[in-house]
Short mmCIF file of C-alpha atoms in Angstrom, two decimals:
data_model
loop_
_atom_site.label_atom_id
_atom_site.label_comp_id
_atom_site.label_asym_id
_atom_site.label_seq_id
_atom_site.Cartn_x
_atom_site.Cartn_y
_atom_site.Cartn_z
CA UNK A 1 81.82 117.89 101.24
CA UNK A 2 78.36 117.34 103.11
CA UNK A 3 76.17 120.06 101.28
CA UNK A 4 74.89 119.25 97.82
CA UNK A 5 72.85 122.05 95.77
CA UNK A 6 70.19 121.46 93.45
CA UNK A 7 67.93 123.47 91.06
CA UNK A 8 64.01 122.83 91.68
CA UNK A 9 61.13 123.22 89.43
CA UNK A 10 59.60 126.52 91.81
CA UNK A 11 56.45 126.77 89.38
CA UNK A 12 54.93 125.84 86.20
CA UNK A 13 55.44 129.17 83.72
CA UNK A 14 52.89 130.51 81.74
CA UNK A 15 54.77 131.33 78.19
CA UNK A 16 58.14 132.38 78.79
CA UNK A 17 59.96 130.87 82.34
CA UNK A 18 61.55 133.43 84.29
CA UNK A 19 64.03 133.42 87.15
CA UNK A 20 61.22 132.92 89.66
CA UNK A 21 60.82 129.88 87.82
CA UNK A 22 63.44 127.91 89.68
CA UNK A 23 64.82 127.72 93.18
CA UNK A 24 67.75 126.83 94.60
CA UNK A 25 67.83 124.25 97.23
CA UNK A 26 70.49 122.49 99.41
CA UNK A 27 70.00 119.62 100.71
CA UNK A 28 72.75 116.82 101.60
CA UNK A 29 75.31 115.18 99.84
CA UNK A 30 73.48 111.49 99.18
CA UNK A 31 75.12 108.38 100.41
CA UNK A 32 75.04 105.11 98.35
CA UNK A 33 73.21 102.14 98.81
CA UNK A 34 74.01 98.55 97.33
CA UNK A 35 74.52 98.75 93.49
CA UNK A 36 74.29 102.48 93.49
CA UNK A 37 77.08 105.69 92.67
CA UNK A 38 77.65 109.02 93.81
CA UNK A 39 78.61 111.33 91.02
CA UNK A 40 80.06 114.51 91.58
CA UNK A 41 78.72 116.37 88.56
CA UNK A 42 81.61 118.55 86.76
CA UNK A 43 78.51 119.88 83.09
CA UNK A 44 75.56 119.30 83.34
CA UNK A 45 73.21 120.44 79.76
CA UNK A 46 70.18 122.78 79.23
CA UNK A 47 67.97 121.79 76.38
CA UNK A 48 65.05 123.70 74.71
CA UNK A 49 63.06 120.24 75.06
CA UNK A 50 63.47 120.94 78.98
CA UNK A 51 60.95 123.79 78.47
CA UNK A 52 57.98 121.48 77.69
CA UNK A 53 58.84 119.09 80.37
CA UNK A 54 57.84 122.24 82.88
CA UNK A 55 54.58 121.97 81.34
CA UNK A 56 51.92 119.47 83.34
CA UNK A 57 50.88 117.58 79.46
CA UNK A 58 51.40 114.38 78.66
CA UNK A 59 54.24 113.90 76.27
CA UNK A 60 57.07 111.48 75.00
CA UNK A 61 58.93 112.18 78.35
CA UNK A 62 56.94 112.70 81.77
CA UNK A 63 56.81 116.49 83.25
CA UNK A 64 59.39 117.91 85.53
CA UNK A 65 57.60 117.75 89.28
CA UNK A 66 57.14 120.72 91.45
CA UNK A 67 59.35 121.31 94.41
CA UNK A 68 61.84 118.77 92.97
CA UNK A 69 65.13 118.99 90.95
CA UNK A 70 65.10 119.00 87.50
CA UNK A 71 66.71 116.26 85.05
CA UNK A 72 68.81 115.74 81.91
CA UNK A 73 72.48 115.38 81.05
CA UNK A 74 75.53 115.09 82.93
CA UNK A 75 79.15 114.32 83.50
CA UNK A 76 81.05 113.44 86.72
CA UNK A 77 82.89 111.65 88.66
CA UNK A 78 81.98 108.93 90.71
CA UNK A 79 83.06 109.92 94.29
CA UNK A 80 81.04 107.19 96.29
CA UNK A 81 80.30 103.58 95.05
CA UNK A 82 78.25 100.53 96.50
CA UNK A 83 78.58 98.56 93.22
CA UNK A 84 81.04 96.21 91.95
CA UNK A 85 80.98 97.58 88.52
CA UNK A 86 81.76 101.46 88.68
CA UNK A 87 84.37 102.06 90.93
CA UNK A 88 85.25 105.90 92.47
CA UNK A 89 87.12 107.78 89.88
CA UNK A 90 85.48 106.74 86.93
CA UNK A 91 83.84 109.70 84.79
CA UNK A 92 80.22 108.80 83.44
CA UNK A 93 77.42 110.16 82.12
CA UNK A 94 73.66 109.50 83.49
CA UNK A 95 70.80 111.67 83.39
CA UNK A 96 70.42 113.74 86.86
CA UNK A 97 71.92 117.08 85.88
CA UNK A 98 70.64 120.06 87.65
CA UNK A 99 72.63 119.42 90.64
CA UNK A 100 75.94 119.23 91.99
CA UNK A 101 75.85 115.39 93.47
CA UNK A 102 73.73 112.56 91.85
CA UNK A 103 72.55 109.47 93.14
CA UNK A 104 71.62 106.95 90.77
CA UNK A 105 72.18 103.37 90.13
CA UNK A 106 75.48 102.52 88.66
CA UNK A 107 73.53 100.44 85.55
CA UNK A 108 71.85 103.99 84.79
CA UNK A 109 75.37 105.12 83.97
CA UNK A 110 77.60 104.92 81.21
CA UNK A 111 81.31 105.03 81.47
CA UNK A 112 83.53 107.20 79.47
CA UNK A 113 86.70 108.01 78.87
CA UNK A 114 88.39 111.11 79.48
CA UNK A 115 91.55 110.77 77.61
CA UNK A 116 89.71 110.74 74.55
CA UNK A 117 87.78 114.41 74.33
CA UNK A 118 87.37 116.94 76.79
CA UNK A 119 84.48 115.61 78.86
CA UNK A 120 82.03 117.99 77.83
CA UNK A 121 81.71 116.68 74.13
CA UNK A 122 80.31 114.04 75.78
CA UNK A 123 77.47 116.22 76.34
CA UNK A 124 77.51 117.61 72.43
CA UNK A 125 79.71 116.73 69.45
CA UNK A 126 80.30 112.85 71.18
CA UNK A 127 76.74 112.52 72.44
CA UNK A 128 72.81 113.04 72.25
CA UNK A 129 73.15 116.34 70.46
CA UNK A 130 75.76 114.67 67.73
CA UNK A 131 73.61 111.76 67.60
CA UNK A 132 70.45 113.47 67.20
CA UNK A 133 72.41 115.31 64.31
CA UNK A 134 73.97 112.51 62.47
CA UNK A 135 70.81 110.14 62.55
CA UNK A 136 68.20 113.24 61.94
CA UNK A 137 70.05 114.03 58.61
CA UNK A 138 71.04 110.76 57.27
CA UNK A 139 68.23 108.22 58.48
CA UNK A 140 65.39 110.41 59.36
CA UNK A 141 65.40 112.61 56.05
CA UNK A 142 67.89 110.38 54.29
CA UNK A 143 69.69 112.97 52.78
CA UNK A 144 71.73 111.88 49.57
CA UNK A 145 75.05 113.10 48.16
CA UNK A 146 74.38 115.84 46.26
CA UNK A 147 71.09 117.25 47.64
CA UNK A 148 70.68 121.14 48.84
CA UNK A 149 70.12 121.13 52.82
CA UNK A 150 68.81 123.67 54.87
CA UNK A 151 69.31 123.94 58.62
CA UNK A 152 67.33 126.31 61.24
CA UNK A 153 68.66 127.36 64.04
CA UNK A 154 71.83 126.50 62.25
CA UNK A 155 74.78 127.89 65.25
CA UNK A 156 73.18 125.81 67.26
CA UNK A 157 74.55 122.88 69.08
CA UNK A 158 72.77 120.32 66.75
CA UNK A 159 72.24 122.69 63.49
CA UNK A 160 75.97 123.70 63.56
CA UNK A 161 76.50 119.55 63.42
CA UNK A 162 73.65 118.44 60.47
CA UNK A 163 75.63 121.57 58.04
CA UNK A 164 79.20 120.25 58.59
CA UNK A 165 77.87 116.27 58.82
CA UNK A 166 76.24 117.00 55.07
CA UNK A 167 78.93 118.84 53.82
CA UNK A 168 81.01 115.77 55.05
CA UNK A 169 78.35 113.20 53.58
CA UNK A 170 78.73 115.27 49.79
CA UNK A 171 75.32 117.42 50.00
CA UNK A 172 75.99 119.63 46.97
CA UNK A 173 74.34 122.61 49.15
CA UNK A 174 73.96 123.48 52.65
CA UNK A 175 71.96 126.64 53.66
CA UNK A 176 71.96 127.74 57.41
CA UNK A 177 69.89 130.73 59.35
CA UNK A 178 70.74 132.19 62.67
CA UNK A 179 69.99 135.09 64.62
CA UNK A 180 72.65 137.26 64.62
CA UNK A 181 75.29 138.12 61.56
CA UNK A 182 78.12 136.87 64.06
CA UNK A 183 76.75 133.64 63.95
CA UNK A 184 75.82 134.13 60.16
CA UNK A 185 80.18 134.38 60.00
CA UNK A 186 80.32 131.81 62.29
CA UNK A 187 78.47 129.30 59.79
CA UNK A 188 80.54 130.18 56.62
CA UNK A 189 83.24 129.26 58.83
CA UNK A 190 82.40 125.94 59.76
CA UNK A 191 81.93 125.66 55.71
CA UNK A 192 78.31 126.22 55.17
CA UNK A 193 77.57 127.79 51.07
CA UNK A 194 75.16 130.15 52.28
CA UNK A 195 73.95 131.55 55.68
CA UNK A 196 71.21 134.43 56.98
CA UNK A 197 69.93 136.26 59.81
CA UNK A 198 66.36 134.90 59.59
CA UNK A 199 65.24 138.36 61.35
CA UNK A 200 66.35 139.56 57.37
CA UNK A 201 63.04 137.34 56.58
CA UNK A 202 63.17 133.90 56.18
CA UNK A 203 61.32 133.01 53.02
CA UNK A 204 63.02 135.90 51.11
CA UNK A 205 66.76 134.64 52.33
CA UNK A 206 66.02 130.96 51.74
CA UNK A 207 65.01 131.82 47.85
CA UNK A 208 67.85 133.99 47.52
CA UNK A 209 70.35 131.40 49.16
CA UNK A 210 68.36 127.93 47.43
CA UNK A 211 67.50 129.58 43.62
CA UNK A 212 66.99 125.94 42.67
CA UNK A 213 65.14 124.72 45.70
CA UNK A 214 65.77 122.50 48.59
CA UNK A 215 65.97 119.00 48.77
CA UNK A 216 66.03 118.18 52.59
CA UNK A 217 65.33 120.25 55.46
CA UNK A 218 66.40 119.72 59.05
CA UNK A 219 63.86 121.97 61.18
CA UNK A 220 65.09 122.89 64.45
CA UNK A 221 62.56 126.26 64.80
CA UNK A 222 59.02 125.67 63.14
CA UNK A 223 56.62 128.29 62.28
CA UNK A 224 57.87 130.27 59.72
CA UNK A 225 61.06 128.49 59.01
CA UNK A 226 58.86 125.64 58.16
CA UNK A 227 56.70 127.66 56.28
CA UNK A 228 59.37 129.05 54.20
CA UNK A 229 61.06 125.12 53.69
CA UNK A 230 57.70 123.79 52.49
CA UNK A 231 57.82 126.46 49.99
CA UNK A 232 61.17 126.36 48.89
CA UNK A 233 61.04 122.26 48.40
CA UNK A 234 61.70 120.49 45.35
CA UNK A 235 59.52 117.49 44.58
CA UNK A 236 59.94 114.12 47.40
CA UNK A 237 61.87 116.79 49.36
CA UNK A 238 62.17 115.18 52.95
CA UNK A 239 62.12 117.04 56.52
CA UNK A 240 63.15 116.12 59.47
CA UNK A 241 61.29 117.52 62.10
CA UNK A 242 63.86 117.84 65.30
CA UNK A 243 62.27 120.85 67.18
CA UNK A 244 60.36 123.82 67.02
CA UNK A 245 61.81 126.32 69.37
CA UNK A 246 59.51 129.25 68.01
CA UNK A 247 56.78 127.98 69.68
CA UNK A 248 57.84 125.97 72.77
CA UNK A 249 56.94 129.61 74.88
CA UNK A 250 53.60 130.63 73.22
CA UNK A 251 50.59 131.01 74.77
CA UNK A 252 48.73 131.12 71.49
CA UNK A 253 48.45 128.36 68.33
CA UNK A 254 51.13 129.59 65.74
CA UNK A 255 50.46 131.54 62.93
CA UNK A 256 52.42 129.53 60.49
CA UNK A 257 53.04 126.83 58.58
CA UNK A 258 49.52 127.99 56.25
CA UNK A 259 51.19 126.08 53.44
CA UNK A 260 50.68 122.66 54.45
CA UNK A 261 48.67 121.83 50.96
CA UNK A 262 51.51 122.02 48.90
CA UNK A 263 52.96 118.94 51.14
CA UNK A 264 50.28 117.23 49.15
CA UNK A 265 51.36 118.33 45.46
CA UNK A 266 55.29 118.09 46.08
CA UNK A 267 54.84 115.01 47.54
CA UNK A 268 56.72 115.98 50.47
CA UNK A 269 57.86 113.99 53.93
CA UNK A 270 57.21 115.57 57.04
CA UNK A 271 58.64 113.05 59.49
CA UNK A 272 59.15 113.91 63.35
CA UNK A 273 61.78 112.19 65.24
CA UNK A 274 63.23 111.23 69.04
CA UNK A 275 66.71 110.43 68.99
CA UNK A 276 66.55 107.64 71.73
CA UNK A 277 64.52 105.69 68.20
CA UNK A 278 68.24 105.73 66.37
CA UNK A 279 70.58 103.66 68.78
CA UNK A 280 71.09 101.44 66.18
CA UNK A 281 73.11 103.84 64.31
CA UNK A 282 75.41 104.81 67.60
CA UNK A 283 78.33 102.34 66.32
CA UNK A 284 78.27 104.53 62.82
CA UNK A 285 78.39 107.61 64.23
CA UNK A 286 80.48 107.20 66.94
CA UNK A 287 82.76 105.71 64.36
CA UNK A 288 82.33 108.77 61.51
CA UNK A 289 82.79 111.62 63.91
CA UNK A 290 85.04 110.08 66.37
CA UNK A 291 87.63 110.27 62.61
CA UNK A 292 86.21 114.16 61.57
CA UNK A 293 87.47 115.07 65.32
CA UNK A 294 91.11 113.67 65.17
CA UNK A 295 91.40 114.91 61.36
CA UNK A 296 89.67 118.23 62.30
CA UNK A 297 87.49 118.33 59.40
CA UNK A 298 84.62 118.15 61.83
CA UNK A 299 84.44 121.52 64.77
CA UNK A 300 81.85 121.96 67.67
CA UNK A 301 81.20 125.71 69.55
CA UNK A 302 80.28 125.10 73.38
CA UNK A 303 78.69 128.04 75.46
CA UNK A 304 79.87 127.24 79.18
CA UNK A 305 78.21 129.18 82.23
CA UNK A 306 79.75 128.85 85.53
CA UNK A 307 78.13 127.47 88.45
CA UNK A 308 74.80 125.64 89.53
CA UNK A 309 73.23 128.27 90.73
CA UNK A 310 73.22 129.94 87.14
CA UNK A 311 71.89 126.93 85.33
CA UNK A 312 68.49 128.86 85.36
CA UNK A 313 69.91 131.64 83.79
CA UNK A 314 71.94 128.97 81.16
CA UNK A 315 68.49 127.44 80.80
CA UNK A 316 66.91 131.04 79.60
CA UNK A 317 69.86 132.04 77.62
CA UNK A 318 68.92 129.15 75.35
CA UNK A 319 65.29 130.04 74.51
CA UNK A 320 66.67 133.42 74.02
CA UNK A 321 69.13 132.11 71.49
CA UNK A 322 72.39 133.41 73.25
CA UNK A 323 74.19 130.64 72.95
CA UNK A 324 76.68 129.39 70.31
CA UNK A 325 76.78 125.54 69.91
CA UNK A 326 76.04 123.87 72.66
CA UNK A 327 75.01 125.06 76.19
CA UNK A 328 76.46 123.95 79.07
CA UNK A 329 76.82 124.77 82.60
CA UNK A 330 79.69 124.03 84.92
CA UNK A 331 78.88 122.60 87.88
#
């Protein structure tokens, strides 16, 4: 194969992106210089943090450029190689997605194996979005045996994760919403206590589902999700502050949370978080859910779309909340 396709950053969007967002572009399959791979991507991920990278703010991660491909997670093979540490044939994961070949240095990837999980996990249950779970619930908010969690955006690829991981860790309680009552059945399956279609109205569900409050919340959504947690919190109740999805497309400042004094009187933590900050907790949770997977007390949903060319249409599927678990595009 000489012909290599890649999704490029076509303009910067005003609230939500559209198609005319993105372009496709083929170029040529890249060739290898010294200490450098090839990778012939087979998933590549979409992320709602992707969205504010196509904004032109500074931010924990630099903006996505104009006129070039896009970035973020993905799994190959290595089909070319100029170094004498990754050698063709070996499946790794970097972070050029968003195309169909990848040059990058062979010490910007990390070898996996693929006798071990399907390669995709490597993009969810076995990777960032697992990670992001495991140390968001247990470091970040410190959640205790015990404790009554809620989850936003709970089907999603990392709320679906923080329910199961705090069932597994002996939270008394955990409380998911979704958008849809398929997902609301899909959340009592993976063992939540209680789940709701926040379009039912958030802060009425959550005091239905939590009569005796909530200890920790893991906020994937903002605005009124966080609005109804800070309500529903019991005193030293602990957040951690993953995303905020709600707002990631608005064009004007968010109505909600206009509860942030009782923070003050509930003495409550409020503590954002990147997962790149909890590496030192990789070992631990590599260890933990590596075991849930082979005893199957741990499960993981994966929405796969096929193709490059519809990674834009992955990427919007996401925002729109379409997706069940984690979403994923076949390259």
């Amino acid at each position: 194969m000489t012909s290599n396709r890649e999704i490029h950053l076509a303009s910067r969007p005003q609230g939500w992106p559209t198609e005319d967002t993105f372009r496709l572009v083929e170029t040529q399959v890249p060739t290898p210089g010294p200490g450098q791979i090839v990778v012939r991507n087979q998933y590549m991920s979409v992320d709602p943090y992707m969205r504010g990278r196509m904004n032109d703010v500074k931010s924990y991660v630099p903006p996505f450029a104009l006129d070039a491909p896009l970035d973020g997670a993905a799994i190959g093979e290595v089909v070319a190689s100029e170094s004498a540490d990754v050698a063709v044939g070996t499946t790794v994961l970097h972070g050029l997605g968003w195309r169909e070949y990848a040059l990058l240095d062979a010490a910007a990837a990390r070898p996996v194996d693929p006798s071990i999980a399907p390669v995709s996990a490597y993009l969810s249950v076995l990777g960032m979005t697992g990670l992001t779970a495991y140390a968001g619930l247990l470091e970040v908010a410190a959640m205790k045996p015990g404790e009554t969690v809620f989850v936003s955006a709970a089907a999603g690829a990392v709320g679906s994760l923080v329910g199961q991981i705090a069932k597994l860790k002996g939270a008394g309680r955990v409380i998911g919403s979704a958008g849809s009552p398929a997902k609301v059945e899909r959340l009592r399956a993976l063992g939540f206590d209680a789940a709701f279609d926040y379009h039912d109205g958030v802060r009425e569900s959550l005091r239905e589902a939590a009569p005796d409050g909530v200890d920790v919340y893991f906020d994937n959504v903002g605005g009124d999700h966080l609005e109804a947690a800070i309500s529903a919190m019991n005193l030293h109740g602990r957040a951690a502050i993953c995303g905020m999805i709600a707002q990631y497309n608005a064009t004007e400042p968010p109505a909600a949370p206009r509860n942030l004094a009782m923070v003050i009187g509930k003495r409550l933590t409020l503590r954002g978080f990147l997962v790149n900050d909890h590496n030192d907790v990789r070992a631990a949770f590599v260890r933990d859910v590596s075991g849930w997977l082979r005893d199957g007390t741990l499960s993981y949903d994966e929405t796969i779309v096929d193709g490059i060319e519809n990674a834009p249409a992955a990427f919007l599927g996401l925002l729109r909340g379409d997706n069940l678990g984690k979403m994923l595009v076949k390259v």
